Coordinates of C-alpha atoms and ligand atoms in Angstrom, one line a residue:
M1 CA 85.7 246.2 -12.8
E2 CA 84.3 243.8 -11.4
V3 CA 81.2 243.6 -9.8
T4 CA 80.3 240.9 -7.6
R5 CA 76.9 240.3 -5.0
L6 CA 76.3 238.9 -1.6
A7 CA 72.4 237.5 -2.0
P8 CA 71.3 235.7 1.3
S9 CA 67.2 234.7 0.8
P10 CA 65.9 235.9 4.1
T11 CA 63.9 232.7 4.3
G12 CA 66.1 231.1 7.1
A13 CA 69.6 231.8 9.2
L14 CA 73.4 231.5 7.5
H15 CA 75.0 228.8 9.7
L16 CA 78.5 228.0 8.5
G17 CA 77.3 226.0 5.1
N18 CA 76.3 229.2 3.4
A19 CA 78.7 231.2 6.0
R20 CA 81.8 229.4 5.0
T21 CA 80.7 230.9 0.8
F22 CA 79.9 234.0 1.8
L23 CA 83.4 234.8 3.6
I24 CA 85.3 233.3 0.5
N25 CA 83.1 235.3 -1.1
W26 CA 84.0 238.5 0.6
L27 CA 87.9 237.4 0.5
M28 CA 87.7 236.9 -3.0
A29 CA 86.7 240.4 -3.7
R30 CA 88.2 242.0 -1.3
Q31 CA 91.5 240.4 -2.4
A32 CA 90.6 241.1 -6.0
G33 CA 89.1 245.0 -5.9
W34 CA 85.7 244.4 -7.3
K35 CA 82.9 245.9 -6.0
I36 CA 80.2 244.2 -3.4
I37 CA 76.6 244.6 -4.3
L38 CA 74.4 243.2 -1.3
R39 CA 71.4 241.6 -2.7
I40 CA 68.7 240.5 -0.2
E41 CA 66.7 238.2 -2.4
D42 CA 63.0 238.5 -0.9
L43 CA 60.1 237.0 -3.3
D44 CA 59.3 233.3 -2.1
G45 CA 57.2 234.6 -0.5
P46 CA 55.8 231.9 1.9
R47 CA 59.1 230.5 2.8
I48 CA 60.4 234.1 4.0
K49 CA 61.3 235.0 7.3
P50 CA 60.7 238.2 9.3
H51 CA 63.4 240.8 10.4
A52 CA 65.5 236.9 8.7
D53 CA 66.8 239.9 6.2
Q54 CA 68.2 242.4 9.2
Q55 CA 69.4 238.5 10.6
A56 CA 71.8 237.9 8.4
M57 CA 72.9 241.8 7.5
Q58 CA 74.3 241.5 11.2
D59 CA 75.7 237.9 10.9
L60 CA 77.4 239.1 8.2
R61 CA 78.7 242.0 9.6
W62 CA 79.5 240.0 12.9
L63 CA 81.9 238.4 10.8
G64 CA 82.9 240.9 9.4
I65 CA 82.2 241.4 6.0
D66 CA 80.4 244.7 4.6
W67 CA 79.5 245.2 1.5
D68 CA 79.6 248.8 -0.9
E69 CA 76.2 249.1 -2.4
G70 CA 73.2 247.4 -1.0
P71 CA 70.7 246.5 0.9
I72 CA 68.7 245.8 -2.9
Y73 CA 65.3 244.4 -1.8
Q74 CA 64.7 241.9 -4.4
S75 CA 60.8 242.3 -4.0
K76 CA 61.4 246.2 -5.5
R77 CA 61.9 245.4 -8.4
T78 CA 59.1 243.4 -9.9
D79 CA 58.2 245.8 -12.0
R80 CA 61.6 244.9 -13.6
Y81 CA 60.9 240.8 -13.3
A82 CA 57.4 241.1 -15.4
A83 CA 58.8 243.4 -18.0
A84 CA 61.1 240.5 -18.8
V85 CA 58.5 238.0 -18.9
K86 CA 56.3 239.6 -20.9
E87 CA 59.9 240.3 -23.7
L88 CA 59.7 236.4 -23.7
L89 CA 56.5 235.6 -24.0
D90 CA 56.5 238.3 -27.2
Q91 CA 59.5 236.5 -28.2
K92 CA 57.1 233.4 -28.0
L93 CA 61.2 232.1 -26.1
A94 CA 58.5 230.9 -23.0
Y95 CA 54.8 230.6 -23.1
P96 CA 52.0 230.1 -20.5
C97 CA 51.8 226.8 -18.5
I98 CA 48.8 225.6 -16.4
C99 CA 50.9 221.8 -14.7
T100 CA 49.7 221.9 -11.4
R101 CA 53.0 220.7 -9.7
R102 CA 51.8 217.6 -9.0
E103 CA 50.9 217.2 -12.3
A104 CA 54.2 218.3 -14.2
A105 CA 55.8 215.7 -11.5
L106 CA 53.9 213.1 -12.9
A107 CA 54.7 214.0 -16.3
A108 CA 58.1 213.8 -15.8
S109 CA 60.9 211.4 -16.7
A110 CA 64.4 210.1 -15.4
P111 CA 66.6 211.6 -15.8
H112 CA 65.7 214.1 -12.3
A113 CA 66.9 216.7 -11.2
E114 CA 70.4 216.8 -8.7
D115 CA 68.0 218.6 -6.5
G116 CA 65.4 216.5 -6.7
A117 CA 63.7 218.8 -9.2
A118 CA 62.3 217.1 -11.7
V119 CA 62.9 217.9 -14.9
Y120 CA 59.1 218.9 -17.3
P121 CA 58.6 217.7 -20.4
G122 CA 56.6 220.7 -22.7
T123 CA 53.5 219.1 -22.4
C124 CA 51.9 222.8 -22.5
R125 CA 54.7 223.9 -24.9
G126 CA 53.0 225.4 -27.6
K127 CA 48.7 224.4 -27.0
Y128 CA 48.7 227.8 -25.6
N129 CA 48.3 231.8 -27.0
S130 CA 48.8 233.4 -24.4
I131 CA 48.3 233.9 -21.1
E132 CA 44.2 234.9 -21.5
A133 CA 44.2 231.5 -23.4
A134 CA 45.8 229.1 -21.9
R135 CA 43.3 230.4 -18.2
S136 CA 40.2 230.4 -20.2
A137 CA 40.5 226.9 -21.1
S138 CA 41.7 225.6 -18.0
G139 CA 40.1 227.8 -15.1
R140 CA 44.1 228.1 -13.1
E141 CA 46.0 230.8 -13.4
P142 CA 49.1 230.2 -15.4
A143 CA 52.9 229.8 -14.3
I144 CA 54.8 230.6 -16.9
R145 CA 58.1 228.2 -18.1
L146 CA 60.8 229.4 -20.3
A147 CA 61.7 227.0 -24.2
M148 CA 64.9 225.3 -23.3
P149 CA 66.7 225.2 -27.0
Q150 CA 67.6 221.2 -27.4
A151 CA 70.8 222.3 -27.7
P152 CA 73.9 221.2 -26.0
L153 CA 75.2 224.3 -23.0
E154 CA 78.8 224.7 -22.1
F155 CA 81.0 227.1 -19.2
T156 CA 83.8 226.9 -18.0
D157 CA 83.2 227.5 -13.9
Q158 CA 86.5 228.9 -13.2
F159 CA 86.4 226.8 -10.0
C160 CA 84.9 223.7 -11.6
G161 CA 86.3 223.6 -14.4
Q162 CA 84.4 222.2 -18.0
Q163 CA 80.7 221.7 -17.2
R164 CA 78.4 220.1 -20.6
W165 CA 74.7 219.4 -20.7
N166 CA 74.2 216.8 -24.0
N167 CA 70.6 218.3 -24.3
S168 CA 69.6 220.9 -22.3
Q169 CA 66.2 220.3 -22.9
Q170 CA 65.8 217.2 -21.8
Q171 CA 67.9 217.4 -18.7
L172 CA 67.1 220.3 -17.3
G173 CA 63.7 220.6 -18.2
D174 CA 61.7 223.9 -20.0
F175 CA 61.8 225.7 -16.3
V176 CA 59.2 228.4 -14.1
I177 CA 60.0 231.6 -15.0
A178 CA 56.9 233.4 -13.3
K179 CA 55.2 231.1 -10.4
S180 CA 51.7 231.3 -11.2
D181 CA 50.5 233.9 -8.2
G182 CA 52.8 236.5 -10.9
T183 CA 55.8 236.3 -8.7
A184 CA 58.7 236.4 -10.5
A185 CA 60.6 233.3 -10.4
Y186 CA 64.8 232.5 -9.5
Q187 CA 65.9 232.2 -11.9
L188 CA 64.8 234.6 -13.8
A189 CA 65.1 237.7 -11.3
V190 CA 68.2 236.4 -10.8
V191 CA 69.5 236.8 -13.9
V192 CA 67.8 240.9 -14.6
D193 CA 69.1 241.8 -11.7
D194 CA 72.5 240.7 -12.6
A195 CA 72.4 242.5 -15.8
E196 CA 70.9 245.6 -14.2
M197 CA 73.8 245.9 -12.1
G198 CA 76.6 244.8 -13.7
I199 CA 77.3 241.9 -11.9
T200 CA 80.8 240.2 -13.1
Q201 CA 81.6 237.0 -10.6
I202 CA 79.5 235.3 -9.3
V203 CA 80.5 233.0 -6.3
R204 CA 78.0 230.5 -4.5
G205 CA 77.4 226.5 -3.6
E206 CA 78.0 224.3 -6.6
D207 CA 73.8 222.2 -5.6
L208 CA 73.7 225.9 -7.6
L209 CA 75.7 224.2 -10.2
D210 CA 73.3 223.4 -12.5
S211 CA 71.3 226.6 -12.2
T212 CA 73.5 228.3 -14.6
P213 CA 73.2 226.2 -18.1
R214 CA 69.5 227.7 -17.0
Q215 CA 70.6 231.2 -16.3
M216 CA 72.9 231.3 -19.1
I217 CA 70.4 230.9 -21.3
V218 CA 67.4 233.5 -19.4
Y219 CA 70.5 235.9 -20.4
H220 CA 70.9 234.4 -24.8
A221 CA 66.9 234.7 -24.2
L222 CA 66.6 238.5 -23.6
N223 CA 70.0 238.7 -25.7
M224 CA 72.2 240.2 -22.7
A225 CA 74.6 236.8 -23.6
D226 CA 77.9 239.8 -23.7
R227 CA 76.6 240.0 -19.6
I228 CA 76.9 237.1 -18.7
P229 CA 79.7 236.3 -16.3
H230 CA 82.3 234.1 -14.7
Y231 CA 80.9 231.3 -12.2
F232 CA 82.6 230.1 -9.6
H233 CA 80.6 227.0 -7.6
L234 CA 81.7 225.7 -4.1
P235 CA 81.9 222.5 -2.9
L236 CA 79.3 223.1 0.2
V237 CA 79.6 221.4 3.6
V238 CA 78.3 218.7 4.6
G239 CA 77.5 216.4 8.0
T240 CA 79.3 213.2 8.8
D241 CA 75.7 211.6 7.0
G242 CA 76.9 213.4 3.4
R243 CA 74.0 215.7 3.4
R244 CA 74.0 219.4 3.4
L245 CA 74.5 221.3 6.6
A246 CA 70.8 222.0 7.9
K247 CA 68.8 221.8 11.5
R248 CA 69.3 217.9 11.4
H249 CA 73.1 218.2 12.1
G250 CA 72.4 220.5 15.4
D251 CA 72.3 224.4 15.2
T252 CA 75.1 225.7 12.7
R253 CA 73.8 228.9 12.5
L254 CA 75.6 231.9 13.4
S255 CA 73.5 234.2 15.9
H256 CA 73.9 230.5 17.9
Y257 CA 77.0 231.0 18.3
R258 CA 77.1 234.2 19.2
E259 CA 74.4 234.1 22.2
S260 CA 76.8 231.4 23.8
G261 CA 79.3 233.9 23.4
I262 CA 81.9 231.8 21.0
S263 CA 83.7 235.1 19.5
A264 CA 83.7 235.6 15.7
R265 CA 87.3 235.6 15.6
R266 CA 87.0 231.4 16.8
I267 CA 84.5 230.7 14.2
R268 CA 86.3 232.9 11.2
G269 CA 89.0 230.3 12.8
L270 CA 87.0 227.0 11.5
L271 CA 85.6 228.9 8.6
A272 CA 89.4 229.8 7.5
R273 CA 90.7 226.5 8.5
W274 CA 87.4 224.1 6.2
S275 CA 88.7 226.6 3.6
G276 CA 92.3 225.9 3.3
V277 CA 94.2 228.2 5.8
P278 CA 95.8 226.7 7.3
C279 CA 94.6 227.7 11.0
D280 CA 94.4 225.6 14.0
S281 CA 93.5 229.4 16.6
D282 CA 90.7 231.9 16.6
I283 CA 91.8 234.4 13.7
S284 CA 91.1 238.5 12.9
I285 CA 89.6 239.3 9.3
E286 CA 92.5 241.2 8.3
Q287 CA 95.0 238.1 8.9
L288 CA 92.4 235.8 7.1
L289 CA 92.2 238.8 4.0
K290 CA 96.2 237.8 4.4
Q291 CA 96.1 233.9 4.0
F292 CA 93.4 233.1 1.7
D293 CA 94.4 231.8 -1.6
L294 CA 91.6 230.4 -3.6
A295 CA 93.9 228.2 -5.3
R296 CA 93.9 225.9 -1.8
L297 CA 90.3 225.8 -1.7
P298 CA 90.0 222.0 -1.4
H299 CA 87.6 220.8 -4.3
D300 CA 85.9 218.3 -2.1
R301 CA 83.0 218.9 0.0
M302 CA 84.7 219.9 3.2
I303 CA 82.2 217.6 6.3
M304 CA 81.7 219.3 9.6
S305 CA 82.9 216.4 12.5
A306 CA 81.9 216.1 16.3
D307 CA 85.4 218.0 16.5
D308 CA 84.8 221.0 15.1
E309 CA 81.6 221.7 16.9
A310 CA 83.8 220.9 20.0
W311 CA 86.9 223.2 18.8
L312 CA 84.1 226.1 19.0
N313 CA 83.4 225.4 22.0
N314 CA 86.6 225.0 23.3
G315 CA 88.1 228.2 22.5
Ligands
LIG401 N1 69.8 233.2 -3.0 C1 70.3 232.3 -3.4 C2 70.3 231.6 -2.1 O1 70.1 231.9 -1.2 C3 71.5 232.4 -4.0 C4 71.1 232.6 -5.6 C5 72.8 233.3 -6.3 O2 73.0 232.8 -5.5 O3 72.7 233.0 -7.7 O4 70.7 230.6 -2.3

């Protein structure tokens, strides 16, 4: 059985950009008969907003999106992540790192990842035999990094096509799998969860495209390469300045539109048009389910224009 997940982070509200990705994921799942699990990715302590999980679920339901299982909260699964980190440390596939964020950034050389995150050059790799050794050498609580192999890494994205990293160590760097406060990092938690939940299809924004080789390495390191899912990375919605939809482009949160009296049918009409469905009016979820066709989803980034905003308001 094919299984997918909707994985909102309760760090902010759903806006038109991520709502479109969730909607497409849901449409693909319901058209193909995949099971849908809702997973709340609430590990990023300081950035989590109170009640944003409830808000995300309310926004999803309002749009017409449902799920078969969950919500499952990552914050309730920390023992599993800790076990995986321990396994990787025991196998020497991961190592303690005492660099501060600033030190890691300073040590980084080009190239930089697209998201602006520095590629860590492996300063602490092979230096400390244990967490205790790293702690007593530095007086700091270490983070844990995965030792990236030097090998090239390839995969075929089901939407973007063939992807290749010639030297994963140089291009992607040794990335953090557990932070110094002990919290599991996104790259680790997502693999542990996807594997255990039997996720076979991942649909998400293309901003996560370069997380995929990292996550594939984690599957390999945990001896779960046979569970690597199919990936579909979808182009993002950007503002007229070409930057990812965000506050600077005005308030595009679903809750904002809902409170202004704009209907979910109207929002879906815009999201449908942004998803390759020929539609210039409001649309029901049933109609959208009939009409959506992944083959017609544009491969270019979608630009939200002032006309789009006006169209929503003139419903
Ligand atoms: N929680 C992540 C986000 O909201 C999605 C992670 C994923 O799909 O792998 O960006």
